[in-house]
Coordinates of C-alpha atoms and ligand atoms in Angstrom, one line a residue:
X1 CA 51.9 67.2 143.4
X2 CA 54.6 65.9 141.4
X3 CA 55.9 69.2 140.2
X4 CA 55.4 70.8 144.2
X5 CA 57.9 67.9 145.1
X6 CA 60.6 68.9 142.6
X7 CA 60.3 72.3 143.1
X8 CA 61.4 71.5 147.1
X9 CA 63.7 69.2 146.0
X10 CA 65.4 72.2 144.0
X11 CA 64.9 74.3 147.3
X12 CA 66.7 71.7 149.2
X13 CA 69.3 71.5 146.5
X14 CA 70.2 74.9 146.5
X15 CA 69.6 75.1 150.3
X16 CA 72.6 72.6 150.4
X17 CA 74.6 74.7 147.9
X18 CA 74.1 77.7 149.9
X19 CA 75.0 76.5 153.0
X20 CA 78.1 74.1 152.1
X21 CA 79.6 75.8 149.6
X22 CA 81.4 78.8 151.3
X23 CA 82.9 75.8 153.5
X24 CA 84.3 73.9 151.0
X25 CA 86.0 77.5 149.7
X26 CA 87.9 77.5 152.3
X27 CA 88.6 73.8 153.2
X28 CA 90.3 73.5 149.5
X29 CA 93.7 72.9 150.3
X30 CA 94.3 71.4 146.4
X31 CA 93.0 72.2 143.6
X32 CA 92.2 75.8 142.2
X33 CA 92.1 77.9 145.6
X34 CA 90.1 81.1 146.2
X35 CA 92.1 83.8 147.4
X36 CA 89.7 85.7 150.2
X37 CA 88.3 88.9 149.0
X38 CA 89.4 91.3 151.9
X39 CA 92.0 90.4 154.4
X40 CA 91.8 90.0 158.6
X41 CA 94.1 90.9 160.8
X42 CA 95.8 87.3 161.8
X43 CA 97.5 86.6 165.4
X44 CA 98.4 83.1 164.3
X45 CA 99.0 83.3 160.8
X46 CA 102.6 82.3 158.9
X47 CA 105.9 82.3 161.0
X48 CA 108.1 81.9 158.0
X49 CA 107.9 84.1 155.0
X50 CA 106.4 82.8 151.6
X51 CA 109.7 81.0 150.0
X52 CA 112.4 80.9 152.0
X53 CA 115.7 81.8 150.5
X54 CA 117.8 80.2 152.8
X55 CA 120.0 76.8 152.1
X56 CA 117.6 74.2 153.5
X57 CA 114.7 75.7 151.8
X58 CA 116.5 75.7 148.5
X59 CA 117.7 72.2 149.4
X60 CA 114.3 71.2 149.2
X61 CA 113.0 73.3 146.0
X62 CA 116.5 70.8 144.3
X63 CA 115.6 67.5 145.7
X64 CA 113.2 66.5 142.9
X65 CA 112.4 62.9 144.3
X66 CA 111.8 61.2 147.6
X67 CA 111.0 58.8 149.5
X68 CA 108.4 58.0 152.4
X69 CA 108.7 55.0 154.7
X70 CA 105.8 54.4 156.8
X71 CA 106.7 51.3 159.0
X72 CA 105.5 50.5 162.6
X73 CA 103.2 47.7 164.1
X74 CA 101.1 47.9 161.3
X75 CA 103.6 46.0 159.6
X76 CA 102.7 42.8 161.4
X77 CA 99.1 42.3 160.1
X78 CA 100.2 43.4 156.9
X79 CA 96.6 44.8 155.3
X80 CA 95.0 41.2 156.3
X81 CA 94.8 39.4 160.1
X82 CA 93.0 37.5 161.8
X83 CA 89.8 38.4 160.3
X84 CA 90.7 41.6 159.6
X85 CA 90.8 42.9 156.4
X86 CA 91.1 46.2 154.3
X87 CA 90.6 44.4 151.1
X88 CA 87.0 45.4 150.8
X89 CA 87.2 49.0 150.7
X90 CA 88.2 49.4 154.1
X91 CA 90.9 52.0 154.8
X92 CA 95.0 51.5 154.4
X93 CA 96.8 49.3 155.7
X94 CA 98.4 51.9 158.6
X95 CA 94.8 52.1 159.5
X96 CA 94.2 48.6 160.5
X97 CA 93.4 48.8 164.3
X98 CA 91.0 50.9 163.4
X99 CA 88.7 48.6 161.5
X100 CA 85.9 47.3 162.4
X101 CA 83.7 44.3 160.9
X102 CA 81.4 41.1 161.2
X103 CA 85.0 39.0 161.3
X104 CA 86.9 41.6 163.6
X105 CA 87.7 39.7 166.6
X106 CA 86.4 41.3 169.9
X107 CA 89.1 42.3 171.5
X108 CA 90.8 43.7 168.6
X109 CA 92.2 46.7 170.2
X110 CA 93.8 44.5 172.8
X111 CA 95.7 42.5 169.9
X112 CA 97.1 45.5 168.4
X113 CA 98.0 47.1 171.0
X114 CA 100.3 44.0 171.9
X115 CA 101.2 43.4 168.6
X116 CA 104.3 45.2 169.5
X117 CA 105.8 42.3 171.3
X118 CA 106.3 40.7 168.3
X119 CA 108.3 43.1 166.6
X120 CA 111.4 42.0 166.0
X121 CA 112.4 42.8 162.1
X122 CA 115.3 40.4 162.0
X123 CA 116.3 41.9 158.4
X124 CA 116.0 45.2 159.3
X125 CA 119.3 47.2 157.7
X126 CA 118.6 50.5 157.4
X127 CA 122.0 51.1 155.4
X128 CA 120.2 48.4 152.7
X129 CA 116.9 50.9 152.4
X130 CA 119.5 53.9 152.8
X131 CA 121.4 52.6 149.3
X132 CA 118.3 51.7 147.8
X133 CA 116.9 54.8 147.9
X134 CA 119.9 56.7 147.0
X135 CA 120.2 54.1 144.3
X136 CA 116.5 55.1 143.0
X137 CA 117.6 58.7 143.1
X138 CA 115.8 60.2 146.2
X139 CA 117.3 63.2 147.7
X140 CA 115.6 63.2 150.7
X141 CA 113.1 60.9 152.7
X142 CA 110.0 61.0 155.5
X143 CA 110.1 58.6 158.2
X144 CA 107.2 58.0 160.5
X145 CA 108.3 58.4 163.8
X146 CA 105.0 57.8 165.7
X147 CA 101.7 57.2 163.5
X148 CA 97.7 57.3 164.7
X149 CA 98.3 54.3 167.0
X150 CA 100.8 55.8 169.3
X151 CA 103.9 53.8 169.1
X152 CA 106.7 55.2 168.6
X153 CA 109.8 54.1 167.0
X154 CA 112.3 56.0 169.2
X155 CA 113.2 54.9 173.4
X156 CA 110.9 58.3 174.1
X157 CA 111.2 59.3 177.4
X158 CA 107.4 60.5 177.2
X159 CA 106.0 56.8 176.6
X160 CA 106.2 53.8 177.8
X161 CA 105.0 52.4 174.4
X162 CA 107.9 52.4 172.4
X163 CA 110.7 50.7 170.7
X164 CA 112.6 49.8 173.7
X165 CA 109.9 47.8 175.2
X166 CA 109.7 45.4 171.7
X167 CA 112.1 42.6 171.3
X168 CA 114.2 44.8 168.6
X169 CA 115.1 47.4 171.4
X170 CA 117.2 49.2 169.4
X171 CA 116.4 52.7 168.3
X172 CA 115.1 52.5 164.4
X173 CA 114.9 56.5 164.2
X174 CA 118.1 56.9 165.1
X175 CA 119.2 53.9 162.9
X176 CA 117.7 55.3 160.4
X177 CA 118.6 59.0 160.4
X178 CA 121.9 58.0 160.5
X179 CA 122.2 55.2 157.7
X180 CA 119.8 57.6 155.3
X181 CA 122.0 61.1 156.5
X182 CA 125.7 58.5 155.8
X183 CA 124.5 58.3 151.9
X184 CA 123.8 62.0 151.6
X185 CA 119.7 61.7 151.6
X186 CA 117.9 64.7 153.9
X187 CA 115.8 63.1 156.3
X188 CA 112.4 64.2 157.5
X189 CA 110.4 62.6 160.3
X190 CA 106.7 61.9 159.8
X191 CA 104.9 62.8 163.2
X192 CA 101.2 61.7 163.9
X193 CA 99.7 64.0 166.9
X194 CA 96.8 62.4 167.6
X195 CA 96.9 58.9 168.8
X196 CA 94.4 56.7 169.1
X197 CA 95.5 54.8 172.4
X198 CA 96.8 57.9 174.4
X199 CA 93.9 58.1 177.8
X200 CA 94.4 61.7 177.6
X201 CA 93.9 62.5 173.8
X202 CA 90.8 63.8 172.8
X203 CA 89.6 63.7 169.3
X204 CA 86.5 66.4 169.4
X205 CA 85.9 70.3 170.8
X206 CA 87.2 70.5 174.7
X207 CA 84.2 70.6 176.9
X208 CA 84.7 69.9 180.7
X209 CA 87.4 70.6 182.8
X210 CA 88.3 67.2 183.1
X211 CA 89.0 66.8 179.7
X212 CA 90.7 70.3 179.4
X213 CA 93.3 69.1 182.0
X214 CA 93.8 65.8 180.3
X215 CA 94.3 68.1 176.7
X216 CA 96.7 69.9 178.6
X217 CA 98.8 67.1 179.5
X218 CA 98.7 65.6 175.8
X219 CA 99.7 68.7 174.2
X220 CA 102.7 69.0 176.6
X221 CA 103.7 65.4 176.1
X222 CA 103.4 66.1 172.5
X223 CA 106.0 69.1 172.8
X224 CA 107.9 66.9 174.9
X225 CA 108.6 64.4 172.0
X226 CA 109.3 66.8 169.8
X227 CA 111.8 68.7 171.5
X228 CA 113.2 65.0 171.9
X229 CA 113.3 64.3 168.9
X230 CA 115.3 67.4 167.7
X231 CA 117.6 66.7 170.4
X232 CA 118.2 63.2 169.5
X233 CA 118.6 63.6 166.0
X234 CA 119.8 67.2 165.1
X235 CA 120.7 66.2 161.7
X236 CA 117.4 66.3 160.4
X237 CA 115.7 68.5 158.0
X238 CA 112.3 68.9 158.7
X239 CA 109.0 67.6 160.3
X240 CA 105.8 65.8 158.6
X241 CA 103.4 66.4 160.2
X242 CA 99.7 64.5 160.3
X243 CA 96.9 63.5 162.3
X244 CA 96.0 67.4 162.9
X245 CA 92.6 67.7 162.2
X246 CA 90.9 67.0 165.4
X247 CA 89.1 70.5 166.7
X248 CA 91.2 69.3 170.2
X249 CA 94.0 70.6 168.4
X250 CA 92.0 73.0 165.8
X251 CA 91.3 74.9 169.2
X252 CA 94.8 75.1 170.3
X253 CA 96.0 77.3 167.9
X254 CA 98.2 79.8 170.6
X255 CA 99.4 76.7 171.8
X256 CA 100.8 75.2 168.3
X257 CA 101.8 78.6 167.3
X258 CA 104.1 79.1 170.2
X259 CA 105.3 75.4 169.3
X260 CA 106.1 76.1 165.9
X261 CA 108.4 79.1 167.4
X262 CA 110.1 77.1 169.2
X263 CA 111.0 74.3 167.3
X264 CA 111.9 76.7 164.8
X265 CA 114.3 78.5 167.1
X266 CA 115.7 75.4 168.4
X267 CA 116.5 74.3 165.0
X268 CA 117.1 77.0 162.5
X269 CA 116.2 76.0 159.2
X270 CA 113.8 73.5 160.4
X271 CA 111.4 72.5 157.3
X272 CA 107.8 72.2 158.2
X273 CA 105.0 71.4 155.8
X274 CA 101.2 73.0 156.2
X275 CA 99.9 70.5 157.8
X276 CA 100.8 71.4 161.0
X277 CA 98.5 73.8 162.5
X278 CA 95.6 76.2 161.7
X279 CA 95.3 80.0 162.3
X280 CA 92.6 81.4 165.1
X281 CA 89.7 80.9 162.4
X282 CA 90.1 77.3 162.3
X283 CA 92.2 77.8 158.7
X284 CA 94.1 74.7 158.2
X285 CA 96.5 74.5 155.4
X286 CA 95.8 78.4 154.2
X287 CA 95.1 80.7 156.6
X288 CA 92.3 83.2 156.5
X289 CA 93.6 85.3 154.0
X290 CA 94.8 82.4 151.7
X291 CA 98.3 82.3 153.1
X292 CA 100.0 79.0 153.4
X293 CA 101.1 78.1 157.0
X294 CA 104.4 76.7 156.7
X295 CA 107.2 76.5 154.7
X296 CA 105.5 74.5 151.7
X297 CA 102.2 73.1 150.7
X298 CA 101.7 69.6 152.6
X299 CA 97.8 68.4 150.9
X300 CA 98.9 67.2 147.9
X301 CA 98.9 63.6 149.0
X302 CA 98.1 60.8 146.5
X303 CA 96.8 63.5 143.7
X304 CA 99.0 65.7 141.8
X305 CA 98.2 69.6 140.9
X306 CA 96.2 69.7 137.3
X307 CA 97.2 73.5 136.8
X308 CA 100.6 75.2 137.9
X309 CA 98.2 77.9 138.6
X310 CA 96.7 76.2 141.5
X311 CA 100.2 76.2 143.4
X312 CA 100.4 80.0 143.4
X313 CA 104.0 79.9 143.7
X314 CA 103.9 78.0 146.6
X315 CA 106.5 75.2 147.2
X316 CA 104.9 71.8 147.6
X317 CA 105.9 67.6 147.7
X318 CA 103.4 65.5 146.5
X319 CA 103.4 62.1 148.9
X320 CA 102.5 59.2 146.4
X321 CA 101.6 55.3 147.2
X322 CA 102.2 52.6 144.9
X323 CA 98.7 51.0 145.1
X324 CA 95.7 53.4 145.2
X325 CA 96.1 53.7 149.1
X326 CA 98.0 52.2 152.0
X327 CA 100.8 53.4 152.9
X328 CA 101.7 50.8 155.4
X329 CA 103.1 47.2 154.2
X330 CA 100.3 45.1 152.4
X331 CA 101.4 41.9 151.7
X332 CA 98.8 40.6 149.1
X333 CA 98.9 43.6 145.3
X334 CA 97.3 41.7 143.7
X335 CA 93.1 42.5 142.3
X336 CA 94.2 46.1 142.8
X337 CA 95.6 49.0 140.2
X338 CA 99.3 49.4 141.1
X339 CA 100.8 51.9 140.0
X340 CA 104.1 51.2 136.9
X341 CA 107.4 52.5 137.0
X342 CA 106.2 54.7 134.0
X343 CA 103.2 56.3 135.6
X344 CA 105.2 56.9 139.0
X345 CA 108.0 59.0 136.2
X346 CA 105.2 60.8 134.7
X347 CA 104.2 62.0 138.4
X348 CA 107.8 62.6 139.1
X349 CA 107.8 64.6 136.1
X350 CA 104.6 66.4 136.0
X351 CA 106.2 67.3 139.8
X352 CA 108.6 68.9 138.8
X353 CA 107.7 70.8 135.9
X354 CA 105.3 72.6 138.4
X355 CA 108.5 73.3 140.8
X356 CA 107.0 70.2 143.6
X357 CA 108.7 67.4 144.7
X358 CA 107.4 63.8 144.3
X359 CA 107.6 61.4 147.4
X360 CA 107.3 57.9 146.5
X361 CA 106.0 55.6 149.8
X362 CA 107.5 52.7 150.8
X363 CA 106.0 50.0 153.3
X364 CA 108.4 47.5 154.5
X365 CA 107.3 44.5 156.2
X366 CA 107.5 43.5 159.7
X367 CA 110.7 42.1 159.1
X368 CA 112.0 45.1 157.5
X369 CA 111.7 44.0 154.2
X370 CA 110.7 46.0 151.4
X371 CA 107.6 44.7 149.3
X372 CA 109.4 42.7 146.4
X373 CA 107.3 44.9 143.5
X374 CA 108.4 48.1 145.5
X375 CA 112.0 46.5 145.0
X376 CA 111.6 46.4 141.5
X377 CA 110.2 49.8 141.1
X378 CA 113.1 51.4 143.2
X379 CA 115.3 49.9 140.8
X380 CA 114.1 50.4 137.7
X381 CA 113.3 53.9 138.8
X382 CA 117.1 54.4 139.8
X383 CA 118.2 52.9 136.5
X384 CA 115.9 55.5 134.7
X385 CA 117.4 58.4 137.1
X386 CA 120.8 57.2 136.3
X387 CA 120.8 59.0 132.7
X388 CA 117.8 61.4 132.7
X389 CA 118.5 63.1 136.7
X390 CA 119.3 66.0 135.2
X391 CA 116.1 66.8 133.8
X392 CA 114.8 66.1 137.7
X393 CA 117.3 67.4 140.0
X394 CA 117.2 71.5 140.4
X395 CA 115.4 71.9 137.4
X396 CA 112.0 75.0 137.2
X397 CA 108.8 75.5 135.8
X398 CA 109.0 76.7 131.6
X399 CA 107.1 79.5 130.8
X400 CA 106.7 77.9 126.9
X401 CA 103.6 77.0 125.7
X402 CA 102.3 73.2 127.3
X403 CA 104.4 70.1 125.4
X404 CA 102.1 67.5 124.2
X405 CA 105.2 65.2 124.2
X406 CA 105.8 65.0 127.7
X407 CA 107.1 67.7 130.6
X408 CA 109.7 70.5 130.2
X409 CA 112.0 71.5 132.9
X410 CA 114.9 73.9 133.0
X411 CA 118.2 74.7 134.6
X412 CA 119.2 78.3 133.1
X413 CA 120.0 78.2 129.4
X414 CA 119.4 74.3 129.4
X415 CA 115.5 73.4 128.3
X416 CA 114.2 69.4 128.9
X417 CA 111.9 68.0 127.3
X418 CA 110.8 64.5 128.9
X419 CA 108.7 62.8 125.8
X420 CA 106.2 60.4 127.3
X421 CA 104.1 60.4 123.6
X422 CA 106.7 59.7 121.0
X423 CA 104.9 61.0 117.8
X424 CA 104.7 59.2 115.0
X425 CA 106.5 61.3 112.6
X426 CA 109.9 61.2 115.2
X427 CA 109.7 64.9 115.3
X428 CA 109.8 66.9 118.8
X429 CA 107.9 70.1 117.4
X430 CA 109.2 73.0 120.4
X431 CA 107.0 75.7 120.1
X432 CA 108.3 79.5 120.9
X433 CA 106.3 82.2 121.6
X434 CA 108.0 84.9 118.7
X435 CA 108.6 87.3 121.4
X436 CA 111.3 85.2 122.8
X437 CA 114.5 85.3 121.6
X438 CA 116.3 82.3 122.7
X439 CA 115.7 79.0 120.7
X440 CA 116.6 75.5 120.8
X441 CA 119.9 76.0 118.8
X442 CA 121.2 72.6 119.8
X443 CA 119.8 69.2 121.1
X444 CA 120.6 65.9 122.2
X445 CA 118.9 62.6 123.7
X446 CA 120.3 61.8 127.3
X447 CA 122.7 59.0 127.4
X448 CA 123.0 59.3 123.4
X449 CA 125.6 61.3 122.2
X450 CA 124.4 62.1 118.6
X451 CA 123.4 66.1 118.5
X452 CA 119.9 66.1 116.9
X453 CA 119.1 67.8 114.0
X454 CA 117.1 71.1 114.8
X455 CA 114.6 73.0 111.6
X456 CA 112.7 75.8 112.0
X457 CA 109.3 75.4 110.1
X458 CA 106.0 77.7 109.2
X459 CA 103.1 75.8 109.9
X460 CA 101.2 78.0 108.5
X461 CA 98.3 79.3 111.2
X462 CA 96.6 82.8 111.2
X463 CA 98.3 85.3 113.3
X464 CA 100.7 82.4 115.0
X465 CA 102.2 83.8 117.9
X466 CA 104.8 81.3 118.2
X467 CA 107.3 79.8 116.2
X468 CA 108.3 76.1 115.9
X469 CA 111.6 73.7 115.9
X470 CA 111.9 70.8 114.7
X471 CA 113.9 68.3 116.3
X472 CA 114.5 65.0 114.9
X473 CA 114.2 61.9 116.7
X474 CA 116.7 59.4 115.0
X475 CA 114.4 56.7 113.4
X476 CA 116.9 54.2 114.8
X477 CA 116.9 55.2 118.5
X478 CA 114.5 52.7 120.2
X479 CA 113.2 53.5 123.6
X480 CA 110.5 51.3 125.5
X481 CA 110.9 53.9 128.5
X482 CA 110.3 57.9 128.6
X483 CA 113.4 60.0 127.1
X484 CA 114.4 63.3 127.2
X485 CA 115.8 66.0 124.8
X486 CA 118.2 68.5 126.2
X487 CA 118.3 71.5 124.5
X488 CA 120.8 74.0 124.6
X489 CA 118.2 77.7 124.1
X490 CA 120.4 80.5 122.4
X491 CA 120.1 83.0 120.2
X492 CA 118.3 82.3 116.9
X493 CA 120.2 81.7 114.4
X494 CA 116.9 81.4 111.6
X495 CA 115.9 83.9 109.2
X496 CA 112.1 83.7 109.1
X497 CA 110.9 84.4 105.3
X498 CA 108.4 86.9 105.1
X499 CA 106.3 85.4 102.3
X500 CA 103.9 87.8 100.2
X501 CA 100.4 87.5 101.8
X502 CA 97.9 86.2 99.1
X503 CA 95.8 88.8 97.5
X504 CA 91.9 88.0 98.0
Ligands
JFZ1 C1 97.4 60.5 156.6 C2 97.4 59.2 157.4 O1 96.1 59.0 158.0 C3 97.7 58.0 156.6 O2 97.7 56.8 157.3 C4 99.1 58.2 156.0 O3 100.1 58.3 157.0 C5 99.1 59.5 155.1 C6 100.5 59.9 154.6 O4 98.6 60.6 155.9 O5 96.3 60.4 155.7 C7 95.7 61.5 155.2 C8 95.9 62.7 155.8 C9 95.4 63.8 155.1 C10 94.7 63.7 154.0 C11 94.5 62.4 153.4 C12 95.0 61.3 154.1 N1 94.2 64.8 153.3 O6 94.4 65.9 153.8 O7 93.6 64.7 152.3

């Protein structure tokens, strides 16, 4: 009996395998990816080739850091109100008309959804944020335009829930496009499609024809706003876009093909991540035949790659929060892991040695002040940027063997090494594969001006296939933060001793 009811609990086991497993293939939009074995003939597949070469594209292959701003009603409640609370494991703060619990006041909805009478962010200076960021180093920022619940930052002429019917008035897009573009940061506008307040959205599979007509009248209002918004604010970069998973919108794949034409063609260069839309397979992300759909790889969100292999060349941001999630303000860190100034520079740098971008989130609060610890961070992030950009800014992927002192990056003959383990003998060990025949032939520590001492040494391993540089740490150089070695790569200028092999 007992061995008949493991024996169908292994049938059941492999029954779920079977069945859920050549989904998931497919649904992997990070980690390692499969790449399909034979490939269809696609009607909605990619618009834009596999790397751009153009300007803005290589714009965004230099930026190296961002910045996100989620900020919007949500602001108000600030992760806890009224009741409501995302403290015990509900989801982020952005997310907090949608919560439900024993201590959720009844008519909730109705709260929310007036909450926007209140907002009036009396602090709100968007040239303050714009120098902030620019101060922490970002070279380009997201802006949420519009999130799940519907309102929408900008006077649209599509909605009557907007920014002009709030006390503030004022447009904050445009404010902020235009304070963020005056200090030289590329802006990008985050842009939910579904809304959860909108009569005529519809969050599952189209049935009748009632609700076909109502999709009909969502998806044009949505390619109303958009062409808006590139109207309005024709010095942006780029669109974020989110809330696309809905098989409402799954389903409209001509339609959101045909969009993406033609907000390419309205703006040329226009930058738009792979979360947009899905090919006629339902392929979201990576199309049928493994193909991303759009100009760069838009999942990695709150995880970074493990394996530059993974990114098959693609380009990619990775969108981080400061505490595990919420990307809207929270006013109450504290029982919760939030992450340091030195983990968010490892991220930054692990970014960028794969060739992404990192995107730190900011949530301001319904006054339009940013969180006091996200203050902090900016700044010692910008102080840390101030000397070390270069290793960030422009820099590649190294083909060298993987550091165990930090992250490499490289700008043509220039080599960085960002040392996050200082070891305990002070020496940066660089190893070369003995094919190559450029070498560290000269080194220094950013904002030091002492060139390092560089040896070549034989460590002495079977059949070695690389060779190894010493550089010397000063003992005397104290650093409580990451640091990073520049290293000029030239010829080498080292005789390696061929020493007799012993005879056994
Ligand atoms: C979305 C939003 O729901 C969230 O509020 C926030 O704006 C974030 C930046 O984007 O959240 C997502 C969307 C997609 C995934 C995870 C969270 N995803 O693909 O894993």
């Amino acid at each position: 009996m007992k061995i008949y009811s493991r024996n169908k609990f292994v049938l059941l086991a492999i029954m779920i395998i079977h069945f859920v497993t050549p989904k998931m293939v497919n649904a992997q939009w990070t980690g390692p990816k499969d790449k399909p074995r034979e490939r269809k003939e696609l009607k909605y597949g990619p618009i834009t080739p596999k790397n751009r070469k153009d300007n803005d594209m290589n714009a965004f292959r230099n930026y190296g850091l961002g910045q996100f701003i989620h900020w919007g009603v949500y602001a108000i409640p600030g992760n806890e109100w009224q009741g409501v609370s995302a403290r015990k494991g509900a989801p982020a703060s952005e997310w907090i008309r949608s919560w439900e619990g024993p201590t959720t006041p009844k008519n909730w909805l109705n709260i929310y959804d007036n909450l926007y009478k209140q907002f009036n962010p009396k602090d709100f200076a968007p040239s303050k944020w714009a120098k902030q960021a620019k101060d922490m180093g970002a070279k380009y920022m997201i802006f949420t335009t519009k999130h799940h619940d519907g309102f929408a930052l900008w006077p649209t002429k599509y909605s009557t829930y907007n920014i002009s019917k709030s006390p503030y008035k004022k447009d904050i897009v445009k404010e902020v496009v235009e304070a963020y573009t005056a200090e030289g940061i590329d802006v990008f506008l985050y842009f939910s499609v579904l809304e959860w307040n909108n009569p005529n959205y519809i969050d599952k599979a189209i049935e009748t024809s009632e609700e076909k007509k109502k999709f009909k009248m969502f998806l044009e209002y949505t390619r109303n706003q958009l062409l808006e918004l590139l109207e309005n604010y024709p010095q942006i970069k780029g669109f974020w876009f989110d809330g696309t998973w809905d098989d409402s919108w799954i389903n409209s794949y001509e339609f959101t093909y045909n969009l993406e034409k033609e907000l390419r063609e309205k703006h040329p260069g226009l930058i738009i991540g792979s979360r947009f839309r899905n090919d006629e397979f339902g392929e979201r992300h990576f199309d049928s035949n493994g193909d991303l759909l759009g100009d760069y790889e838009q999942g990695w969100e709150r995880k970074l790659p493990a394996k530059y292999e993974w990114l098959n060349g693609n380009d990619w941001d990775a969108v981080m929060t400061i505490p595990p999630n919420g990307w809207g303000y929270m006013k109450d860190w504290s029982g919760i892991y939030t992450k340091t100034t030195n983990d968010l520079l490892d991220m930054l740098m692990r970014s960028v040695s794969m060739d992404g971008n990192l995107v730190l989130n900011f949530g301001p609060d319904g006054n339009g002040n940013m969180h006091p610890e996200e203050d902090k961070i900016a700044k010692q992030i910008g102080e840390w940027m101030k000397v070390n950009n270069e290793a960030v800014y422009g820099v590649r992927h190294v083909e060298l063997p993987e550091p165990k002192l930090g992250y490499y990056t490289q700008k043509d003959s220039i080599l960085y090494l960002t040392v996050f383990n200082r070891p305990v003998n002070n020496i940066a060990r660089i190893s070369i594969p003995n094919k190559l025949t450029k070498v560290p032939v000269e080194a220094v520590i950013l904002g030091q001006n002492q060139l390092l001492k560089i040896s070549h040494s034989d460590i002495g391993i079977d059949l070695d296939e690389n060779n190894y540089f010493d550089i010397q740490i000063p003992t005397e150089f104290q650093s409580s933060n990451p640091f990073v070695i520049k290293m000029k790569l030239g010829k080498s200028n080292y005789k390696s001793q061929k020493l007799m092999d012993a005879k056994m």
